[in-house]
Amino acid sequence: MYPAELKYTKNHEYLRPLGDGTALVGITHYAQEALGDVVFVSLPEPGTRLEAGEELGTVESVKTVSEIYMPSAGEVLEVNGELEAHPEYVNEDPYGLGWMVKLRLEGDLSPELLDVPGYEALITSESR
Amino acid sequence: MLNRNREPLIFESSVVGKVGMDLPHLDVPEARDTRPEHLRRGPFQALPSVSEVEVIRHFTRLSHDNYGVDDGIYPLGSCTMKHNPRLNERVASLPAFAESHPLSAQEDVQGNLAALFMLQEWLKEITGLAAVTLQPSAGASGELTGVMLIRAHHVAQGASRRVILTPDSAHGTNPATAAMAGYEVVEVPSAPDGTISFEDVVDHTGKHHPGLISLVETLGAEIAGAMITNPNTLGVFEHRIQEVADLLHGIGALLYMDGANMNALVGVARPGDFGVDVMHLNLHKTFSTPHGGGGPGAGPVACTAQLEPFLPRPVVVRDGSGYRMDWDRRQSIGKVHGFFGNFGIAIRALTYCLSHGGDGLRAATLRAIVNANYLRRRLEGTYHLPIQSPTLHEVVFNDALLSSAGVHTLDVAKGLIDRGFHPPTIYFPLIVPGALMIEPTESESKAELDAFVAALEDIARQAQSDPEALHRAPVRAPLRRMDETTAARKPVLRWTGFRPQ
């Protein structure tokens, strides 16, 4: 459910460092389950630069609309255009086809990012 | 009874060449169609070819599948689905109102102008504000008008301000309106009691949200105003609203009140008395005119004397010679609706005011609050009440007590359909996960409220005994559970069943 190679945020985004200074961002399994069926994902233009915690976009499900936040400072290089036709990828394959943006990371990774035990502790406390 | 699964579209019943009346034989030469080819109608038939009896049966059958305020409680929170008194309809259909033309000479329609003027006066008294426009056609139209007044005020002061504040409990139309009027929207968090937070809020993820005081300090003269619903979408009265107004006024900003929930205040509290500068009223909610598909709405805007010069023109005024439309308003933001607004709706609202009188309007408000609090008391414990603050005309529950059984808010709503009730507003306000937002209005009798409570109690029992049954609901409605996901992901926005013949 929560791959070890990913970093997680308290807002339920994940960051997948690709090793070349870039990373993929999406939302976690827990987030997609809480949102329910995703019907639309709104993402920024490539070239947008954002600090950690700034609003990156929104995810709309049948139940609600929810913001996605930048896991760590960087510039948006690319957005996953496939999600426009296939928002269901976010539910079906959040860590694969459901990725949302590719970033060029800037500076150190945000110290707020969690590892798997840290994230699992967070969602356990939230579901209580 | 009906034994048909689905009523076809009337276009699907169309048979080419079928006519519903016996037209006389054409005894003059047929007119020549002189239109150029590219302007001629294609094969699509604009009107279905059906007989009179088919038309009547079609719409009668559809009406059997309908559920409206004339069928039973319609408890949509923040929508105020109250009874539409028949007297309103009778007065609005008087020939002098219904058959008058908006381009009539003013001296010929003094009665109509007097009626509009009287309604303006009633709304001024009810809101405690100095001036009213009746033009806006509904709530969001009123909101945009109001924010344009705020903008015109700042522009006249030579100031450019870029921010409108809205609470996180706001109706979606508030931030949408502010954005449409060219403002940047900044969200104000809610305090644990559900009201606007003056202090900063740290949410469960550790994220920091500046409260009203910080926002006013840091943004200062960038703030054009705030849009606040009172009572808010949780049904909680913003008891510090005067302080909100004072903070805003201290930096030259204005306070807009979304009047969607005015049914909780009419005759009891006047927004003009607690610092509101401009607000809209939904005649189709608070003033008992038809709502939704039942007729056009109307969203009059009331404002202070300071904002009056900017009101849409014309405004009905009374002077020595009678009533007239005043167009001479140089600073007006212009027209926001054709002619003078939805006139027939204004007549219905005026009828509602006159037939109730001030004491009757106040009694309606108090009864709406009693009804909502009766439901709150009866259902608390069966459904979770996430915000404990006292509430006025509506109450928000959620599905927290049912979710361990795998039953969620959507299932509760569908279960209500099977039990013969219209569901409440669900999944709103967004700050309450799984919200069930219930507003009974003053129209419901205790018997109707008790029946509604019994249905919700039955659903809560079934959630424990047979949750699967609720997942299948509705099973007694003309259509079963809709596939909302596919509808949103792959919307079909146009009927494409027609085949040229």
XYZ file of C-alpha atoms in Angstrom:
629
model
C 0.000 0.000 0.000
C 2.869 2.358 0.867
C 6.045 1.661 -1.135
C 9.268 2.129 0.821
C 10.996 4.151 -1.902
C 8.427 6.972 -1.606
C 8.247 9.955 0.747
C 4.869 10.978 2.150
C 3.240 14.194 3.327
C 0.761 14.842 6.094
C -1.693 15.916 3.388
C -1.444 12.494 1.748
C 0.660 13.300 -1.278
C 3.608 11.117 -2.142
C 6.945 12.078 -3.688
C 8.904 9.588 -5.774
C 12.522 10.813 -6.175
C 13.844 9.623 -9.534
C 17.516 10.036 -8.607
C 18.336 12.744 -11.159
C 17.062 15.717 -9.197
C 13.513 15.148 -10.428
C 10.568 13.457 -8.747
C 6.995 12.369 -9.411
C 4.114 13.524 -7.216
C 0.713 11.919 -6.706
C -1.713 11.109 -3.922
C -1.521 8.054 -1.696
C -3.661 4.953 -1.606
C -5.228 6.245 1.615
C -6.079 9.572 -0.038
C -7.685 8.021 -3.107
C -9.741 5.723 -0.914
C -10.920 8.625 1.269
C -11.826 10.738 -1.750
C -13.761 8.027 -3.536
C -14.025 7.875 -7.307
C -11.904 10.648 -8.772
C -13.563 12.426 -11.692
C -11.241 15.337 -12.429
C -7.716 16.457 -11.634
C -6.675 20.078 -12.101
C -2.910 20.649 -12.367
C -0.655 23.680 -12.886
C 1.131 24.733 -16.065
C 4.634 23.314 -16.525
C 7.132 25.957 -15.474
C 5.213 26.810 -12.280
C 7.539 27.098 -9.278
C 6.153 26.405 -5.838
C 7.392 26.130 -2.270
C 6.684 23.109 -0.095
C 3.092 23.278 1.171
C 1.824 25.588 -1.588
C -1.240 24.514 -3.520
C -0.325 22.389 -6.492
C -3.787 21.601 -7.832
C -7.137 20.079 -6.983
C -8.654 16.622 -7.139
C -12.393 16.332 -7.640
C -14.263 13.191 -6.678
C -17.967 12.408 -6.697
C -18.050 13.445 -3.049
C -15.772 16.440 -2.738
C -13.046 18.688 -4.088
C -9.705 18.577 -2.355
C -6.455 20.497 -2.740
C -3.110 18.854 -3.472
C -0.054 20.535 -1.973
C 3.568 20.649 -3.063
C 5.497 18.005 -1.083
C 8.823 19.817 -1.511
C 10.002 22.999 -3.261
C 10.554 22.785 -7.006
C 9.460 23.531 -10.532
C 6.739 21.650 -12.389
C 8.360 20.044 -15.441
C 5.473 17.990 -16.720
C 1.903 17.088 -15.827
C 0.241 13.739 -16.459
C -2.038 14.598 -19.383
C -3.480 11.065 -19.361
C -5.498 11.929 -16.248
C -7.732 14.212 -18.267
C -9.237 11.245 -20.085
C -8.536 8.725 -17.320
C -9.046 10.223 -13.858
C -9.711 6.669 -12.654
C -5.962 5.980 -12.813
C -5.689 7.928 -9.551
C -7.904 5.322 -7.874
C -6.702 2.250 -9.696
C -2.978 2.866 -9.746
C -2.051 5.873 -7.586
C 1.682 5.133 -7.563
C 1.892 4.210 -11.247
C -0.389 5.507 -14.001
C -1.992 7.881 -11.486
C 1.069 10.135 -11.007
C 0.155 13.793 -11.331
C 3.204 16.009 -11.866
C 6.917 15.664 -12.440
C 9.065 18.152 -10.539
C 12.609 19.426 -10.660
C 13.436 19.521 -6.965
C 15.035 22.673 -5.595
C 17.135 22.766 -2.428
C 16.925 20.091 0.231
C 13.888 17.831 0.467
C 11.292 19.263 2.831
C 12.011 18.134 6.421
C 8.259 17.586 6.851
C 8.283 14.514 4.571
C 7.517 11.207 6.239
C 8.860 7.700 5.684
C 6.545 4.672 5.607
C 6.366 4.053 9.399
C 5.774 7.779 9.972
C 3.016 7.892 7.370
C 1.366 4.712 8.590
C 1.309 6.151 12.113
C -0.377 9.275 10.731
C -3.148 7.434 8.934
C -3.734 5.145 11.888
C -4.283 8.197 14.090
C -6.565 9.776 11.466
C -8.780 6.737 11.007
C -9.320 6.525 14.738
C -50.408 1.436 -11.948
C -47.611 1.936 -14.376
C -45.899 -1.087 -15.708
C -43.089 0.563 -17.624
C -39.492 0.687 -16.634
C -38.557 3.948 -18.197
C -40.536 6.759 -19.700
C -38.980 7.502 -23.088
C -37.975 10.993 -24.087
C -40.776 12.645 -25.973
C -38.433 12.846 -28.975
C -38.120 9.063 -28.888
C -41.905 8.787 -29.200
C -41.915 11.013 -32.243
C -43.244 9.533 -35.489
C -42.500 11.520 -38.617
C -45.683 12.960 -40.097
C -47.840 12.430 -37.032
C -49.860 15.515 -36.112
C -51.892 16.264 -33.033
C -54.568 18.302 -34.753
C -56.617 18.264 -37.905
C -55.265 21.097 -40.025
C -57.337 22.304 -42.989
C -56.253 21.472 -46.489
C -53.797 23.989 -47.945
C -55.909 26.029 -50.363
C -53.323 28.684 -51.291
C -50.072 28.263 -53.196
C -47.320 26.896 -50.999
C -44.826 29.590 -49.995
C -41.490 29.321 -51.707
C -38.583 28.895 -49.310
C -36.301 31.701 -50.434
C -33.674 31.131 -47.758
C -30.197 30.330 -49.030
C -29.372 26.651 -48.675
C -26.966 27.189 -45.782
C -29.655 28.875 -43.689
C -32.217 26.096 -44.075
C -32.977 23.724 -41.239
C -31.183 20.404 -41.355
C -32.841 17.061 -40.814
C -33.060 17.527 -37.025
C -36.653 18.015 -35.934
C -36.926 20.817 -33.444
C -40.302 19.578 -32.223
C -41.393 15.982 -31.742
C -44.337 14.767 -33.848
C -46.774 13.354 -31.320
C -50.486 13.499 -30.682
C -52.191 15.450 -27.920
C -52.952 12.371 -25.863
C -49.338 11.263 -26.077
C -48.128 14.647 -24.860
C -50.527 14.613 -21.936
C -49.679 11.051 -20.936
C -45.964 11.681 -21.253
C -45.941 14.629 -18.900
C -48.500 13.108 -16.543
C -46.344 9.975 -16.202
C -43.245 12.088 -15.620
C -45.100 14.044 -12.953
C -45.813 10.766 -11.119
C -42.061 10.224 -10.821
C -41.452 13.705 -9.483
C -40.925 14.774 -5.887
C -41.476 18.406 -5.025
C -42.425 20.648 -2.126
C -46.040 19.705 -2.798
C -45.270 16.029 -2.064
C -43.674 16.236 1.354
C -40.737 17.537 3.362
C -37.904 18.662 1.097
C -35.129 19.098 3.639
C -32.274 20.402 1.480
C -30.017 22.360 3.827
C -29.349 25.996 2.853
C -32.022 25.737 0.159
C -35.060 26.672 2.288
C -37.544 24.570 0.348
C -40.621 25.989 2.000
C -44.252 25.875 0.930
C -45.184 28.178 -1.946
C -48.503 29.688 -0.780
C -51.220 29.582 -3.434
C -52.214 33.129 -2.587
C -48.867 34.263 -4.077
C -49.797 32.591 -7.346
C -53.281 34.040 -7.336
C -52.031 37.590 -6.874
C -49.219 37.229 -9.415
C -51.698 35.975 -11.985
C -54.045 38.968 -11.647
C -54.302 40.325 -15.188
C -53.053 43.781 -14.182
C -49.787 42.184 -13.073
C -49.531 39.222 -15.419
C -50.518 40.987 -18.625
C -48.758 44.315 -18.212
C -45.853 44.997 -20.536
C -42.463 46.104 -19.226
C -42.320 48.818 -21.889
C -45.644 50.335 -20.792
C -45.684 54.042 -20.068
C -44.937 54.584 -16.400
C -48.146 56.511 -15.790
C -50.125 53.490 -17.022
C -48.505 51.025 -14.607
C -48.402 52.997 -11.371
C -49.787 49.984 -9.507
C -46.943 47.772 -10.700
C -44.359 50.367 -9.758
C -46.040 50.817 -6.379
C -45.801 47.054 -5.808
C -42.078 47.041 -6.620
C -41.550 50.074 -4.400
C -43.426 48.433 -1.519
C -41.307 45.310 -1.804
C -38.142 47.442 -1.764
C -39.414 49.073 1.433
C -40.182 45.707 3.051
C -36.736 44.393 2.203
C -35.081 47.569 3.529
C -36.942 47.158 6.817
C -36.139 43.432 7.051
C -32.425 43.882 6.329
C -31.979 47.177 8.176
C -30.276 48.613 5.102
C -30.865 51.850 3.219
C -31.482 50.832 -0.395
C -32.532 47.850 -2.503
C -32.332 46.698 -6.112
C -34.796 44.036 -7.244
C -32.976 43.253 -10.496
C -30.691 40.260 -9.765
C -32.270 37.024 -10.911
C -31.069 34.672 -8.163
C -28.604 34.249 -5.322
C -25.368 34.104 -7.299
C -26.566 36.946 -9.502
C -27.179 38.964 -6.334
C -23.743 38.058 -4.998
C -22.056 39.285 -8.166
C -24.112 42.480 -8.054
C -23.112 43.018 -4.429
C -19.414 42.442 -5.051
C -19.567 44.780 -8.045
C -20.999 47.425 -5.699
C -18.059 46.854 -3.359
C -15.688 47.184 -6.279
C -17.389 50.360 -7.552
C -17.097 51.843 -4.059
C -13.350 51.199 -3.874
C -12.773 52.413 -7.415
C -14.657 55.634 -6.586
C -12.284 56.040 -3.631
C -9.360 55.667 -6.005
C -8.294 52.453 -4.308
C -7.416 49.177 -5.962
C -7.919 46.303 -3.602
C -7.382 42.747 -4.751
C -8.611 40.361 -2.044
C -11.992 39.061 -0.900
C -12.076 36.907 2.228
C -14.436 33.923 2.444
C -14.741 31.401 5.286
C -13.978 27.741 4.563
C -17.628 26.947 5.331
C -18.861 29.234 2.522
C -21.207 28.260 -0.271
C -19.116 27.624 -3.381
C -20.760 30.576 -5.079
C -18.991 33.027 -2.718
C -15.409 32.363 -3.834
C -16.667 31.849 -7.395
C -18.379 35.242 -7.331
C -15.333 37.000 -5.924
C -13.134 35.409 -8.598
C -15.600 36.315 -11.333
C -15.567 39.929 -10.133
C -11.781 39.894 -10.546
C -10.745 39.355 -6.935
C -8.300 36.970 -5.412
C -9.996 34.730 -2.844
C -8.363 34.167 0.539
C -9.940 31.580 2.818
C -10.603 32.202 6.496
C -10.538 29.019 8.619
C -13.325 27.993 10.991
C -12.886 27.701 14.735
C -13.869 24.425 16.465
C -17.319 25.858 17.227
C -17.951 26.248 13.478
C -17.754 30.055 13.366
C -15.122 32.203 11.689
C -11.799 31.923 13.466
C -10.264 35.193 14.601
C -7.156 33.324 15.741
C -4.791 31.302 13.558
C -5.699 27.633 13.186
C -3.304 24.707 13.014
C -5.006 21.761 11.364
C -4.459 18.074 12.129
C -1.619 17.868 9.604
C 0.224 20.691 11.327
C -0.614 23.134 8.538
C -0.965 26.725 9.674
C -3.991 28.784 8.537
C -3.992 32.500 9.382
C -7.179 33.597 11.157
C -9.157 36.760 10.528
C -6.961 38.969 12.760
C -3.729 37.871 11.045
C -5.270 38.254 7.599
C -6.467 41.777 8.365
C -3.034 42.645 9.748
C -1.009 41.187 6.891
C -3.264 42.013 3.924
C -4.681 45.282 5.287
C -5.678 47.643 2.507
C -5.446 44.830 -0.065
C -8.742 43.506 1.326
C -11.779 44.795 -0.545
C -14.234 42.958 1.637
C -15.435 39.660 3.067
C -18.362 37.462 2.028
C -19.964 35.806 5.014
C -23.092 33.708 5.370
C -24.970 34.270 8.604
C -26.091 31.986 10.084
C -23.379 30.001 8.367
C -23.779 26.766 6.444
C -23.632 24.792 9.690
C -26.693 26.716 10.889
C -24.531 28.441 13.524
C -25.001 32.166 14.083
C -21.749 34.087 13.611
C -22.036 35.659 17.038
C -18.931 37.815 16.481
C -20.246 39.278 13.223
C -20.171 42.846 14.593
C -16.476 42.382 15.441
C -15.862 41.023 11.932
C -17.518 44.131 10.512
C -15.508 46.433 12.784
C -12.218 44.780 11.817
C -13.062 45.149 8.125
C -14.313 48.697 8.416
C -11.123 49.569 10.304
C -9.118 48.877 7.138
C -11.681 50.416 4.778
C -13.048 47.030 3.657
C -16.735 46.135 3.413
C -18.830 43.236 4.672
C -21.024 41.298 2.237
C -23.586 38.950 3.743
C -24.797 35.971 1.762
C -28.498 35.982 2.611
C -29.082 32.328 1.726
C -29.872 31.589 5.366
C -31.947 34.688 6.031
C -34.882 32.429 6.905
C -33.251 32.198 10.337
C -33.202 35.964 10.900
C -36.223 37.674 9.325
C -38.076 39.668 11.972
C -35.533 38.762 14.643
C -32.189 40.306 13.631
C -31.316 42.835 10.951
C -27.952 42.510 9.162
C -27.733 46.295 8.791
C -27.740 46.480 12.586
C -24.728 44.171 12.953
C -22.441 45.859 10.468
C -23.348 44.359 7.096
C -22.805 46.781 4.191
C -24.412 44.821 1.393
C -26.285 41.522 1.063
C -28.625 39.581 -1.149
C -31.909 37.929 -0.333
C -33.209 34.822 -2.078
C -36.895 35.481 -2.696
C -37.179 31.830 -3.805
C -35.959 30.694 -0.390
C -36.876 33.082 2.390
C -39.868 34.692 0.678
C -41.655 31.512 -0.433
C -41.521 31.953 -4.203
C -41.043 28.808 -6.335
C -37.578 27.332 -6.331
C -35.467 25.442 -8.796
C -37.488 24.176 -11.718
C -40.602 25.730 -10.226
C -39.880 29.181 -11.562
C -37.226 31.801 -11.968
C -35.580 32.993 -8.775
C -34.906 36.503 -7.600
C -31.950 37.768 -5.604
C -32.545 41.393 -4.591
C -29.551 43.204 -3.128
C -29.771 45.566 -0.166
C -26.994 47.993 0.741
C -26.037 50.978 2.869
C -26.549 54.583 1.794
C -22.804 54.663 1.078
C -23.239 52.066 -1.694
C -26.623 53.257 -2.974
C -25.236 55.465 -5.801
C -23.744 52.360 -7.440
C -26.947 50.246 -7.495
C -28.038 48.849 -10.866
C -30.405 51.227 -12.584
C -33.248 51.905 -12.813
C -34.476 51.948 -9.212
C -38.154 52.532 -8.419
C -38.620 55.792 -6.528
C -41.643 57.688 -5.225
C -41.931 61.415 -5.572
C -44.714 64.023 -5.627
C -46.293 62.755 -8.849
C -46.258 59.060 -7.964
C -43.858 56.247 -8.751
C -41.223 56.234 -11.467
C -38.139 54.435 -12.656
C -35.098 56.491 -11.765
C -32.457 56.130 -14.481
C -30.456 59.184 -13.493
C -27.752 57.390 -11.571
C -24.375 58.350 -12.978
C -22.351 56.028 -10.762
C -24.562 52.973 -11.354
C -22.837 49.699 -12.196
C -25.452 49.399 -14.985
C -28.160 46.851 -15.546
C -27.788 43.297 -14.263
C -31.071 41.927 -15.679
C -33.435 42.659 -18.550
C -36.086 45.235 -17.682
C -36.658 45.321 -13.911
C -35.855 41.812 -12.707
C -38.270 38.905 -12.398
C -41.393 40.953 -11.789
C -43.800 38.081 -11.151
C -41.506 36.753 -8.434
C -41.377 40.170 -6.776
C -45.201 40.167 -6.684
C -45.220 36.742 -5.023
C -42.682 37.871 -2.412
C -44.647 41.029 -1.708
C -47.788 38.927 -1.285
C -45.923 36.741 1.189
C -44.866 39.807 3.205
C -48.290 41.450 3.155
C -50.210 38.267 3.953
C -47.933 37.457 6.910
C -47.295 40.941 8.220
C -44.238 41.672 10.309
C -45.439 39.498 13.181
C -46.178 36.619 10.826
C -42.729 36.778 9.245
C -41.134 36.712 12.667
C -43.311 33.783 13.708
C -42.231 31.890 10.572
C -38.561 32.465 11.451
C -39.012 31.207 15.005
C -40.940 28.176 13.851
C -38.249 27.328 11.274
C -35.693 27.392 14.090
C -37.886 25.277 16.371
C -38.444 22.713 13.609
C -34.713 22.377 12.920
C -33.924 22.064 16.602
C -36.652 19.466 17.055
C -34.985 17.352 14.340
C -31.598 17.956 15.955
C -32.801 16.747 19.329
C -34.658 13.736 17.936
C -31.779 12.542 15.727
C -28.790 13.334 17.944
C -27.234 10.066 19.032
C -28.693 8.165 16.083
C -26.603 10.343 13.768
C -23.369 12.017 14.758
C -23.488 15.760 15.362
C -19.970 16.967 14.514
C -20.493 20.595 15.619
C -22.044 20.989 19.055
C -22.750 24.741 18.874
C -26.381 25.858 19.054
C -27.925 25.967 15.592
C -30.750 27.965 14.098
C -32.716 26.946 10.990
C -30.659 23.935 9.891
C -28.511 21.211 11.410
C -25.570 19.223 10.047
C -25.094 15.564 10.954
C -22.667 13.104 9.426
C -22.195 9.373 8.891
C -19.550 8.820 11.593
C -21.811 6.476 13.623
C -22.639 4.350 10.564
C -19.316 4.151 8.754
C -18.065 1.228 10.858
C -20.944 -0.753 9.306
C -19.780 0.386 5.862
C -22.762 2.686 5.409
C -22.088 6.197 4.222
C -23.951 9.424 3.686
C -24.825 8.598 0.094
C -26.457 5.339 1.259
C -28.520 7.231 3.826
C -29.720 9.624 1.122
C -30.677 6.751 -1.185
C -32.378 4.952 1.705
C -34.550 8.022 2.281
C -35.721 7.883 -1.335
C -36.954 4.310 -0.753
C -38.831 5.524 2.310
C -40.634 8.227 0.349
C -38.600 11.279 1.338
C -36.415 13.693 -0.517
C -32.872 13.460 0.889
C -31.198 16.413 2.582
C -28.152 18.196 1.165
C -25.214 15.788 1.329
C -21.427 16.219 1.449
C -21.806 19.936 2.116
C -20.473 22.009 3.858
C -17.101 20.664 2.791
C -15.599 21.177 6.258
C -17.760 18.316 7.596
C -16.803 14.952 6.060
C -19.889 12.995 5.046
C -22.232 15.874 5.900
C -26.032 15.485 5.995
C -27.337 19.037 6.069
C -31.000 19.208 7.053
C -33.283 22.249 6.846
C -36.948 21.461 7.441
C -38.278 25.082 7.196
C -41.317 26.325 9.088
C -43.684 24.667 6.624
C -43.522 21.173 8.169
C -45.949 19.913 10.767
C -44.785 17.847 13.715
C -46.357 14.792 12.073
C -44.233 15.277 8.940
C -41.076 15.837 11.006
C -41.802 12.698 13.033
C -42.255 10.661 9.872
C -38.933 11.949 8.557
C -37.209 11.093 11.855
C -38.735 7.606 11.777
C -37.317 7.053 8.289
C -33.822 8.156 9.356
C -34.016 5.948 12.465
C -35.074 3.023 10.316
C -32.080 3.627 8.054
C -29.717 3.714 11.041
C -31.137 0.364 12.214
C -30.804 -1.139 8.761
C -27.200 0.088 8.595
C -26.438 -2.361 11.420
C -28.754 -5.215 10.429
C -28.460 -5.231 6.645
C -25.956 -2.680 5.290
C -25.979 -4.362 1.871
C -29.626 -3.428 1.431
C -28.721 0.225 1.861
C -25.928 -0.095 -0.682
C -28.534 -1.289 -3.189
C -30.988 1.535 -2.440
C -33.057 2.963 -3.969
C -35.055 -0.060 -5.089
C -38.507 1.533 -5.029
C -37.701 4.568 -7.154
C -38.342 4.690 -10.920
C -34.580 4.493 -11.431
C -32.072 2.613 -9.267
C -28.703 3.815 -7.965
C -27.151 6.199 -10.469
C -23.599 5.672 -11.637
C -22.437 9.114 -10.557
C -18.813 8.321 -11.261
C -19.330 7.552 -14.938
C -21.742 10.463 -15.222
C -18.992 12.800 -14.011
C -16.132 11.118 -15.851
C -17.884 10.643 -19.169
C -20.761 13.093 -19.206
C -23.255 12.833 -22.065
C -24.349 16.422 -22.428
C -26.562 16.136 -25.468
C -29.200 13.662 -26.542
C -27.911 11.918 -29.626
C -30.686 9.407 -30.147
C -32.106 11.176 -33.178
C -31.528 9.477 -36.512
C -32.401 11.372 -39.703
C -35.116 9.536 -41.580
